[in-house]
Coordinates of C-alpha atoms in Angstrom, one line a residue:
X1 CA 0.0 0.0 0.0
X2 CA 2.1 2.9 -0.9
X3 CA 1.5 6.4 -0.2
X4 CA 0.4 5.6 3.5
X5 CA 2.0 7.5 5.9
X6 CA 3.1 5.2 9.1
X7 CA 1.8 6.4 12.3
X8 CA 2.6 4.3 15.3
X9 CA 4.9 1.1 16.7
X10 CA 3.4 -1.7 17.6
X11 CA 0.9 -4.7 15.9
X12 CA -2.3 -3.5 16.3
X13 CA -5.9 -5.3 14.8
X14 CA -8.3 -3.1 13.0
X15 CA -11.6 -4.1 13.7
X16 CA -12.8 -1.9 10.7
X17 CA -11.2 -4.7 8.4
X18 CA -12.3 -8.1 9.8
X19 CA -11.6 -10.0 6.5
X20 CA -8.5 -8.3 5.4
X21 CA -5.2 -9.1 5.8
X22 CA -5.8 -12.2 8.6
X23 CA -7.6 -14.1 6.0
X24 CA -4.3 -13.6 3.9
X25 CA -2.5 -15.1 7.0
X26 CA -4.4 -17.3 7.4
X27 CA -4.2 -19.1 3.7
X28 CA -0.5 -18.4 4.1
X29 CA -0.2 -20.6 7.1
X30 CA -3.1 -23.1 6.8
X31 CA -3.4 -24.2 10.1
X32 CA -6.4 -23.8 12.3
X33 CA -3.7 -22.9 14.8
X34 CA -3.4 -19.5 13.5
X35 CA -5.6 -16.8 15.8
X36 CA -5.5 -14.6 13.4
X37 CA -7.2 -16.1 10.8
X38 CA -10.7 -13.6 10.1
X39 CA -8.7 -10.5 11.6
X40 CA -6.4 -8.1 10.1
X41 CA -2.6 -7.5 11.3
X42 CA -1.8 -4.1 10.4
X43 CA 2.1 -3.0 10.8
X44 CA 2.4 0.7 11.3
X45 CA 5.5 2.7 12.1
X46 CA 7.9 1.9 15.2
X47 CA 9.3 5.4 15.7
X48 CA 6.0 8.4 14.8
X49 CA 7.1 10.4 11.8
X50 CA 9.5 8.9 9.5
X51 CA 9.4 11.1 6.4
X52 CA 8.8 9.2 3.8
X53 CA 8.2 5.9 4.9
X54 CA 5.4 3.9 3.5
X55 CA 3.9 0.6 3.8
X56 CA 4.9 -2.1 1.2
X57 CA 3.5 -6.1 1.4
X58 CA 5.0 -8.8 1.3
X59 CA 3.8 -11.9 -1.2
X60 CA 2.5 -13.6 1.6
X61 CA 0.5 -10.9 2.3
X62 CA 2.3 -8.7 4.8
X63 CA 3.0 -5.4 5.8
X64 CA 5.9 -4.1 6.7
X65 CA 8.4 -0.5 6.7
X66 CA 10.1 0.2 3.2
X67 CA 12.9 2.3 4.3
X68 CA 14.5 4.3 1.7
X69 CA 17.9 3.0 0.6
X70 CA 19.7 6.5 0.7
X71 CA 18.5 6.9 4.3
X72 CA 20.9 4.2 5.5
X73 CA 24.9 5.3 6.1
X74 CA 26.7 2.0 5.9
X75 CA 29.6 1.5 8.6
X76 CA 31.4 -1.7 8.9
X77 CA 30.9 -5.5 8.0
X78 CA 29.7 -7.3 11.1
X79 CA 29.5 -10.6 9.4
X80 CA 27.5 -13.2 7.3
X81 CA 24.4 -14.2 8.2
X82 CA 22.7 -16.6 6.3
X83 CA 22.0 -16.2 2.6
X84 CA 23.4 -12.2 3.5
X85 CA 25.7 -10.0 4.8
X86 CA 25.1 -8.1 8.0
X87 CA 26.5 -4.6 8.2
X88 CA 26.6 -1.8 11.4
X89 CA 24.5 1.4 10.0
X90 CA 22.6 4.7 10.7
X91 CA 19.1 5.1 10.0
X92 CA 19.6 8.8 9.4
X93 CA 16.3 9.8 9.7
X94 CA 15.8 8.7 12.8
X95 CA 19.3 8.8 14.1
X96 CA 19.0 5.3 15.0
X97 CA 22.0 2.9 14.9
X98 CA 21.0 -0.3 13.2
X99 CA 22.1 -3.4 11.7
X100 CA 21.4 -4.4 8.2
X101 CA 21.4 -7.4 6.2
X102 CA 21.5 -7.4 2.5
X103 CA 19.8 -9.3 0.4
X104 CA 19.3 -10.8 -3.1
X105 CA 15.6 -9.7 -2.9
X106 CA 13.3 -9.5 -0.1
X107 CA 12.1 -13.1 1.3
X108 CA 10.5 -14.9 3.9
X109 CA 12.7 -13.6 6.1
X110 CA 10.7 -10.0 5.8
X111 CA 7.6 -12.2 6.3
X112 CA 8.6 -13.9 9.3
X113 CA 10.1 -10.9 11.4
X114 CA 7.1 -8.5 10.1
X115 CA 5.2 -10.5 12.5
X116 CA 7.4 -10.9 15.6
X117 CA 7.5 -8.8 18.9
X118 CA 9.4 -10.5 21.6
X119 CA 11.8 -9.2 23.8
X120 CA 14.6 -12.2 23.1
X121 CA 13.7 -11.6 19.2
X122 CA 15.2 -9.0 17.5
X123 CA 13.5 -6.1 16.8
X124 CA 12.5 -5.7 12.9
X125 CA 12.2 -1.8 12.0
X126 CA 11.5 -2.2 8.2
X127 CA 13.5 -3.2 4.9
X128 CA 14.6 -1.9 1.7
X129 CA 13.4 -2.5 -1.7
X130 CA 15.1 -0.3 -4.3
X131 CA 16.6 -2.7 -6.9
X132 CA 18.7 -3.8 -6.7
X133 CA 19.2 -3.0 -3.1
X134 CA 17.4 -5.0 -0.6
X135 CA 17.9 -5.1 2.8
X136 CA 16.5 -6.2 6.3
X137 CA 16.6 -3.4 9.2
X138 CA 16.4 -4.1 12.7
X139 CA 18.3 -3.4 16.0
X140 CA 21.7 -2.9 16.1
X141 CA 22.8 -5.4 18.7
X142 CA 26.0 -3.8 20.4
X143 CA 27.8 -6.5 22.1
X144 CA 28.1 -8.9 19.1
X145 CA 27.0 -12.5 19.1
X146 CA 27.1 -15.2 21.9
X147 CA 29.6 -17.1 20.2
X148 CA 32.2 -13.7 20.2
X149 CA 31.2 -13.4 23.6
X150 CA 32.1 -17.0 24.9
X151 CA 35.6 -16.9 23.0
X152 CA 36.6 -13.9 25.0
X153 CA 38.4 -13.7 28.1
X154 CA 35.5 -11.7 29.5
X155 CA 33.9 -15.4 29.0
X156 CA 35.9 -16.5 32.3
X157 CA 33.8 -14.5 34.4
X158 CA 30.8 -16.8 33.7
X159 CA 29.0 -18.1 36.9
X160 CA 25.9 -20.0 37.2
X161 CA 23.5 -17.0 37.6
X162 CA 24.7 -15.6 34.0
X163 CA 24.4 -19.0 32.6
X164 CA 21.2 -19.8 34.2
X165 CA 19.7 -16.3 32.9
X166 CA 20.9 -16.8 29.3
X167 CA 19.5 -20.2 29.0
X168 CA 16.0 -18.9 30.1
X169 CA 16.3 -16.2 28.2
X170 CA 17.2 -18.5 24.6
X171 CA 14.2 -20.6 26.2
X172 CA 11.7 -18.2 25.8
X173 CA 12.6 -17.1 22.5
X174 CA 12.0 -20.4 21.2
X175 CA 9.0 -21.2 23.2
X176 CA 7.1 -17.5 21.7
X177 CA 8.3 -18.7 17.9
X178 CA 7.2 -22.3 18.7
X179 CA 3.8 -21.7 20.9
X180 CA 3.0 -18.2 21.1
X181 CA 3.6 -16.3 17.8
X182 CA 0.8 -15.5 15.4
X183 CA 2.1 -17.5 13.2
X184 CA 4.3 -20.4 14.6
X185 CA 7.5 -20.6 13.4
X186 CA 11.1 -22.9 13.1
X187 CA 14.1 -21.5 13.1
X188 CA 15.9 -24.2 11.6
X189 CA 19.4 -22.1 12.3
X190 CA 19.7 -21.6 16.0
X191 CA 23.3 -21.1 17.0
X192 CA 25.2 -18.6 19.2
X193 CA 26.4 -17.0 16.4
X194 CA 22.7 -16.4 15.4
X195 CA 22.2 -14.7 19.2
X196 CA 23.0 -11.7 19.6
X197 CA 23.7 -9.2 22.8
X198 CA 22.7 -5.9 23.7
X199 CA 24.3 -3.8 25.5
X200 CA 22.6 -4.5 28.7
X201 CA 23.5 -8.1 28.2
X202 CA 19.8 -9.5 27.0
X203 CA 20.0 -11.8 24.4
X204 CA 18.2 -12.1 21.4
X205 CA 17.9 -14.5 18.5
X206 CA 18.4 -13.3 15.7
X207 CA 18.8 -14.8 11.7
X208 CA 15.5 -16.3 10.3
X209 CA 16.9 -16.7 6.8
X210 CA 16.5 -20.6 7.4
X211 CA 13.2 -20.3 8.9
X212 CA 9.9 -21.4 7.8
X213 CA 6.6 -21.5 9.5
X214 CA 5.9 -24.3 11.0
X215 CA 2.8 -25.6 8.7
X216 CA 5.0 -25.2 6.1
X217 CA 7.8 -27.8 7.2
X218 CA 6.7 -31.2 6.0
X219 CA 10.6 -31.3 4.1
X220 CA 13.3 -29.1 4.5
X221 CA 16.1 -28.2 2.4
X222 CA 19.8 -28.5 3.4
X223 CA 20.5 -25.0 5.4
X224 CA 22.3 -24.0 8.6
X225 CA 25.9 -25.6 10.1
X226 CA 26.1 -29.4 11.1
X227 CA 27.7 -29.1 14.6
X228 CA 24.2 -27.3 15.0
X229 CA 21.8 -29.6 13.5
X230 CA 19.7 -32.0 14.1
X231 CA 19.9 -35.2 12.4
X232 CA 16.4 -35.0 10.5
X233 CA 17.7 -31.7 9.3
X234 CA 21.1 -32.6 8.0
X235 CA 19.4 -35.5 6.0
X236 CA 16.5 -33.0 4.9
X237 CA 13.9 -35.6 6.2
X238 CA 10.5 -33.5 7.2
X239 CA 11.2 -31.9 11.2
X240 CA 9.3 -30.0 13.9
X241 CA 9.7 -27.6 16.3
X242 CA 12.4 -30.4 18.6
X243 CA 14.9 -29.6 15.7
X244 CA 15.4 -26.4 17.2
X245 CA 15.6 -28.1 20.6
X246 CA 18.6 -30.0 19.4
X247 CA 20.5 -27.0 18.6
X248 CA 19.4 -25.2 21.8
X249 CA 20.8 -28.1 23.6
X250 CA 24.4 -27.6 21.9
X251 CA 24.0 -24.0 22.8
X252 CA 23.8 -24.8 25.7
X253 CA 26.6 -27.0 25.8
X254 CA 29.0 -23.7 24.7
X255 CA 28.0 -21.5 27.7
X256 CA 28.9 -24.3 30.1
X257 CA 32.3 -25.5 28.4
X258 CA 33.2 -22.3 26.3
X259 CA 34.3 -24.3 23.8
X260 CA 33.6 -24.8 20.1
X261 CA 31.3 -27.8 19.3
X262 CA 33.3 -30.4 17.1
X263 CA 36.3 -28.6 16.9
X264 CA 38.8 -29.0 14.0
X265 CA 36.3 -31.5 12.3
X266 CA 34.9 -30.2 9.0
X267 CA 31.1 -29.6 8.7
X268 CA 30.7 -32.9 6.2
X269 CA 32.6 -35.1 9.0
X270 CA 30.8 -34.0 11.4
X271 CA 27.5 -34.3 9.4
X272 CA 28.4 -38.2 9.2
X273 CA 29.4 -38.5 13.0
X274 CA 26.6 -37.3 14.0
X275 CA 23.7 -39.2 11.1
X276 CA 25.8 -42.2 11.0
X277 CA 28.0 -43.1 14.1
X278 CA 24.8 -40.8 16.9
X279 CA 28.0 -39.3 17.9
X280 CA 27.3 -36.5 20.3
X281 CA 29.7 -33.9 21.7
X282 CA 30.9 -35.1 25.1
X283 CA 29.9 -34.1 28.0
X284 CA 31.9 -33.9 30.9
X285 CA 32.0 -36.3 33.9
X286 CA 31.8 -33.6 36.3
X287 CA 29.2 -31.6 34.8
X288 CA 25.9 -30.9 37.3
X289 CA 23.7 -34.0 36.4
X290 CA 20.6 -31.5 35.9
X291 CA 22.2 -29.7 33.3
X292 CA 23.9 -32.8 31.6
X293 CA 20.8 -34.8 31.6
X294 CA 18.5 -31.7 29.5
X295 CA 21.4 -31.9 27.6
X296 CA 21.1 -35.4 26.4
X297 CA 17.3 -35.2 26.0
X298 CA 18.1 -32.7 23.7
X299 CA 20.2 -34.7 21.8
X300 CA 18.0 -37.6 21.1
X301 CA 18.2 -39.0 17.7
X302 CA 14.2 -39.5 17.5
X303 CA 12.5 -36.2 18.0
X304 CA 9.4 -36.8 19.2
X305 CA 11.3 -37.8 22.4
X306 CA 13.3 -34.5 22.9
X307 CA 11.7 -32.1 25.2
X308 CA 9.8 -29.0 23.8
X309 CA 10.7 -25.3 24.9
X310 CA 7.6 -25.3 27.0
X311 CA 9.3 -28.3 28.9
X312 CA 12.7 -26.9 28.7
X313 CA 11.5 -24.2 30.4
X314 CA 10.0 -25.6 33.5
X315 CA 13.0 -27.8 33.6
X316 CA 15.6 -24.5 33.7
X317 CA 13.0 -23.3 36.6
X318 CA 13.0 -26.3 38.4
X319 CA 16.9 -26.5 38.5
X320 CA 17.0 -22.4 39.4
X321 CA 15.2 -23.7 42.8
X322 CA 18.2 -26.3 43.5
X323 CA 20.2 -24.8 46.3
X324 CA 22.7 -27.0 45.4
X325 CA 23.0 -26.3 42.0
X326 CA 25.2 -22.9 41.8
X327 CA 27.9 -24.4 44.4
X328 CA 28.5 -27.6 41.7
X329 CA 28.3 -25.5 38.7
X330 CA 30.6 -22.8 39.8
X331 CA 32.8 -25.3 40.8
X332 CA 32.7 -26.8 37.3
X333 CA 33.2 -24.3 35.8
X334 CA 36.5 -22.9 37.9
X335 CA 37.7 -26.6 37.2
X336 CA 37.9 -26.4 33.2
X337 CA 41.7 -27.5 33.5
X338 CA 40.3 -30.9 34.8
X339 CA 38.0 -32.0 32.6
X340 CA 38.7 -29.9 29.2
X341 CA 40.9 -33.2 28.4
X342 CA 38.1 -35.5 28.3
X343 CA 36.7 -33.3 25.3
X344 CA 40.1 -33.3 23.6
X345 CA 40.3 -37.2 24.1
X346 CA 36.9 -37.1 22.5
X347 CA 37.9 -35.2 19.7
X348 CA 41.1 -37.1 19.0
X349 CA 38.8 -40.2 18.9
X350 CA 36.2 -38.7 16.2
X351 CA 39.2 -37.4 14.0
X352 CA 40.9 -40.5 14.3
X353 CA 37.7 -42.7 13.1
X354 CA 37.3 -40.0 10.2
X355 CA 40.5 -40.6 9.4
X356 CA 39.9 -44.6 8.5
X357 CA 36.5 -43.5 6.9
X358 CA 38.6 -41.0 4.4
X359 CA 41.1 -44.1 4.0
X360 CA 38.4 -46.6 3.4
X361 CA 36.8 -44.0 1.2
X362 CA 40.1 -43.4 -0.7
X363 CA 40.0 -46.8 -1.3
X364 CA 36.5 -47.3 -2.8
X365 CA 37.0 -44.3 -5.0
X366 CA 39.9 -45.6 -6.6
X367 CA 38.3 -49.5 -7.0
X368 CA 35.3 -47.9 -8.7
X369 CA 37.4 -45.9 -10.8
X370 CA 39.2 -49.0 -12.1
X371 CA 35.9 -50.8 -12.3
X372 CA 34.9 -47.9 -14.6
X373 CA 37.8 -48.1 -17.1
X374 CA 37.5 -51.9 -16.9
X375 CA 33.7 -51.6 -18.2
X376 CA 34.5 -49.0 -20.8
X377 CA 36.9 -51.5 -22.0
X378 CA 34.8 -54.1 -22.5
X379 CA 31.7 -51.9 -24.1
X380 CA 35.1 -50.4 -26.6
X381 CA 35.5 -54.2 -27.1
X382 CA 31.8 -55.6 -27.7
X383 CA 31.4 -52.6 -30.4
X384 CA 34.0 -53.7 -32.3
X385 CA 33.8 -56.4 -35.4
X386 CA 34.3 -60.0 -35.3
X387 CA 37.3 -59.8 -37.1
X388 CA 39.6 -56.7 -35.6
X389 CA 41.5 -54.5 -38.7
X390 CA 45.2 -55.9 -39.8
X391 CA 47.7 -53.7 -41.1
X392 CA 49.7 -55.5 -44.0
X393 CA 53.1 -55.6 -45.5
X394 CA 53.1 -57.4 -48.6
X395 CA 56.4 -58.6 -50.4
X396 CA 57.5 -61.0 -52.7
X397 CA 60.8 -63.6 -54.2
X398 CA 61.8 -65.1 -57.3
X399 CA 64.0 -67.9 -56.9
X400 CA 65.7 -71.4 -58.6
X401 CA 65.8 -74.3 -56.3
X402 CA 68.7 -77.2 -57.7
X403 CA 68.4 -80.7 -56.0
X404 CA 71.0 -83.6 -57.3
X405 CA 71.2 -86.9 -55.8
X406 CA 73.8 -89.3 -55.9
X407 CA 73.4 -93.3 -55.0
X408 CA 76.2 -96.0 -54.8
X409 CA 75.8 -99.8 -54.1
X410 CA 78.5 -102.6 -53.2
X411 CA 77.5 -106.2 -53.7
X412 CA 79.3 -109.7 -52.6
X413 CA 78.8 -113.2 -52.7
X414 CA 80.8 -115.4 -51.5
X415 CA 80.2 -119.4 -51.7
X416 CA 83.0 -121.8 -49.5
X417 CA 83.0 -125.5 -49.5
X418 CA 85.1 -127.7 -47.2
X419 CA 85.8 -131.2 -47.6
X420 CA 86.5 -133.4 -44.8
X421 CA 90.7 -132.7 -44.9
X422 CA 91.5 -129.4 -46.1
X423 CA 93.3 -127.7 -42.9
X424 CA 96.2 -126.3 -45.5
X425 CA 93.9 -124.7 -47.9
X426 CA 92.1 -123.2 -45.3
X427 CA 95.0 -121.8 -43.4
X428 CA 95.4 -119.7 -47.0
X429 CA 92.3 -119.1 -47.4
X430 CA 92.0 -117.2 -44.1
X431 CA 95.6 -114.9 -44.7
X432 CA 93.3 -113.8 -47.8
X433 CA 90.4 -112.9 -46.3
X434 CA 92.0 -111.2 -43.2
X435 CA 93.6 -108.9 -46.3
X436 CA 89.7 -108.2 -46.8
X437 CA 89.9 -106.8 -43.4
X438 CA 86.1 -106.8 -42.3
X439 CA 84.7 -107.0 -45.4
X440 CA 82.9 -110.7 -44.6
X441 CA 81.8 -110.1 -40.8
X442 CA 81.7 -112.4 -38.6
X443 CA 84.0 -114.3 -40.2
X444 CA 83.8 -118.1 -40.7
X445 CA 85.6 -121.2 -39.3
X446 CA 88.1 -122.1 -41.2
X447 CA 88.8 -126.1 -42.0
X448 CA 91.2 -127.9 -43.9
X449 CA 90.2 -128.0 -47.5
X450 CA 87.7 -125.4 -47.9
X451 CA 87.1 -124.1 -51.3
X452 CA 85.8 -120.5 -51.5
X453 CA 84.3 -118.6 -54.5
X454 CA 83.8 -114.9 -54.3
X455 CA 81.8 -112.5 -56.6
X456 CA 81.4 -108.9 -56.0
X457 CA 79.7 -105.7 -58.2
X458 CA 79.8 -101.8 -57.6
X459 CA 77.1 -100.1 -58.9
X460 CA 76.6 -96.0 -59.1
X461 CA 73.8 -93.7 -60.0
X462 CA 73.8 -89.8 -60.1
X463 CA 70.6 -87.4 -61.0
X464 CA 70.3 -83.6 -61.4
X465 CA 67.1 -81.7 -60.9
X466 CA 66.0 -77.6 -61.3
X467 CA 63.1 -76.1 -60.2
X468 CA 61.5 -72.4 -60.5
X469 CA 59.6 -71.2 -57.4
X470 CA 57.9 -67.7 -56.3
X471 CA 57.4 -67.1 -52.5
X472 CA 55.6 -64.8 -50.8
X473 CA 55.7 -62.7 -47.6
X474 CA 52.7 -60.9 -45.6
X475 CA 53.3 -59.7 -42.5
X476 CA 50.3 -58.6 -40.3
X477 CA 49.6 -56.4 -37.3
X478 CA 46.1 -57.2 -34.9
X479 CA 44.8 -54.9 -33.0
X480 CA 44.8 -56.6 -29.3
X481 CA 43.7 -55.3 -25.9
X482 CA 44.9 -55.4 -22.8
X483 CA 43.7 -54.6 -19.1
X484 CA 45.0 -55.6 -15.9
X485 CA 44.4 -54.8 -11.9
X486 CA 46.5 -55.0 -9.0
X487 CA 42.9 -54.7 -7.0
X488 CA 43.6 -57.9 -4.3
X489 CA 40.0 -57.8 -3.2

């Protein structure tokens, strides 16, 4: 609605305009939850006067401040929040310091904060839609975030009663988006980085760039960071309002250790500790039991057994009754020396087994990719023809092959006769036929009057043949294929 001056600071209902803007909410949210549906929610100006300012609406139907970009004086970068970066600023008109996050365009985020008035939720003044500037405008928080604030040395200061306050104070921020908003909403993204503190030291969460309303949340997308996150959100399965339980109970955890959840393990390790192994971070053995057991409720892998904020709540005011309570906790917390190892040995552990996960990961990686070559080979193989291409190298020979035989033959007969006395004929016939050396072998007997006739013929042949012949030489080259593995497996 542009053109309408903005008047006041606070939600108010128009009764003039039952079926206005409420019904818009209330097809935006589609839950018979919503106590606004049939009403209108009208969003007027926080600070009377602004000159200028006008009402613009959101596509899901609400209103909120357009500031004008050129009434903003940027200062310094404060950080990244998510899907933007967050700046320190001067509202000029209002000589108002303020923090504001850029944006690609102006998103749900708008929607969600429009709608918001809590005092542990950031206070939304208006945004900026001047393409292609757009912004989100709220309160400057001047302290920082939680997270800066547990990594000082201020941090060491920390008793139970500041611990105890914080906690309640993150409690009821949750339980007004979860229970008591008009329109019910999960952060998706709680974290200490995404709390912030004022100057007074109240907190107030801060960030709904992953949220969503809660009618809305049958599947998420991947968003916030996994030493945060619930399992059902890191494996985008559908989640509820005990997602952001789980990452309240890890907040938790950093107030009473001041240290950083999963240290030195990268967010995809710790995304698979945490789905795959339930690793949780580790909770000293000298921590109070009260605090260590909300802890671990928080941390159950099945969410409808975690505790909601409403419970949480009762439990933080049951344990601020415990008279015992402040004495073990301080003392815990002056102790840090003691039982800081246990976390370390914790850690060491985790880094350790994603060590032999990255090996064993290694591993596969490099069997599948032989696996791969190994079946590319063999489709390369089945496409080709029956009868794989030859190279040739034809060449051919005249030549004259000459064969000559030669063949000699010897023949002998002899015929002896030996009368009954014939010793002195004999003894002559054997001198001549040891001058025939071995010519007759074995040789006979000899007896006296032995009468010997001998024949003997030589015989010789000799032939001489020529032939023409032509040879030829092909040499050939087949293609062949070859594939081996050293895989042992």
């Amino acid at each position: 609605m542009p053109g309408v001056p903005l008047a006041s600071c606070h939600l108010t209902e128009d009764p003039r305009r039952p079926r206005g803007l409420g019904e818009a909410l209330g097809r935006r949210c589609g839950s018979k939850q919503v106590e606004l549906a049939g009403k209108a929610l009208v969003l007027v100006e926080f600070i009377r006067g602004v000159p200028g300012g006008h009402y613009a609406m959101s596509a899901g139907g609400v209103s909120f401040v357009q500031i004008r970009f050129n009434d903003i004086i940027f200062y310094e970068n404060c950080g990244g929040g998510s899907f933007g970066s967050v700046y320190r600023a001067r509202w000029m008109s209002q000589d108002r310091e303020v923090a504001v996050k850029k944006l690609l365009k102006v998103d749900n985020e708008v929607e969600i904060l429009s709608v918001l008035s809590h005092r542990n939720i950031i206070q939304f003044y208006g945004a900026i839609q001047e393409a292609p500037n757009y912004a989100i405008v709220t309160e400057y928080a001047s302290r920082g975030s939680l997270y800066e604030y547990l990594s000082s040395i201020e941090s060491e200061q920390m008793d139970i009663r500041q611990i105890m306050t914080w906690a309640m104070e993150i409690a009821k921020g949750m339980h007004y988006l979860h229970s008591e908003a008009p329109i019910k909403v999960i952060h998706r993204d709680l974290k200490s980085r995404n709390v912030v503190m004022t100057a007074d030291k109240v907190l107030k969460i801060c960030d709904f760039g992953a949220s969503k309303f809660h009618s809305h949340t049958t599947h998420m997308s991947l968003v916030g960071t996994f030493p945060w996150m619930a399992p059902e959100v890191i494996q985008s399965l559908p989640v509820s309002e005990t997602c952001d339980a789980y990452s309240y109970g890890v907040v938790l955890w950093e107030m009473l250790t001041r240290e950083v959840p999963f240290k030195g393990l990268e967010g995809l390790q710790v995304a698979w500790l945490v789905v795959e192994k339930n690793e949780r971070l580790t909770i000293p053995s000298s921590c109070p039991a009260s605090f260590a057991d909300l802890m671990r409720k928080c941390w159950l892998t099945e969410p409808k057994e975690r505790p909601v904020f409403k419970h949480i709540l009762s439990t933080l005011e049951f344990m601020s009754n415990d008279s015992q309570l402040p004495e073990q906790c301080n003392s815990f917390l002056q102790n840090k020396a003691e039982w800081r190892c246990e976390i370390e040995a914790t850690l060491e552990r985790l880094k350790k087994l994603e060590r032999d996960l990255s090996t064993k990961e290694q591993e596969l990686k490099e069997r599948e990719h032989r696996l791969k070559i190994w079946e590319r080979k063999l489709t390369e193989q089945s496409s080709e023809p029956p009868f794989l291409p030859v190279a040739t190298k034809i060449s051919s020979e005249l030549f004259f092959e000459s064969r000559m035989e030669e063949s000699k033959s010897l023949e002998m007969a002899c015929e002896i006769r030996a009368p009954s006395n014939g010793e002195v004929d004999g003894r002559s016939l054997q001198a001549m036929m040891e001058a025939l050396g071995d010519t007759l072998v074995p040789r006979p007997t000899l007896c006296p009057s032995i009468r010997v006739n001998m024949r003997a013929q030589q015989n010789s042949s000799k032939s001489c043949r020529v032939r023409k012949r032509h040879k030829i030489h092909m040499a050939l080259a087949v293609g062949d294929f070859h594939w081996s593995s050293e895989d042992s497996d």
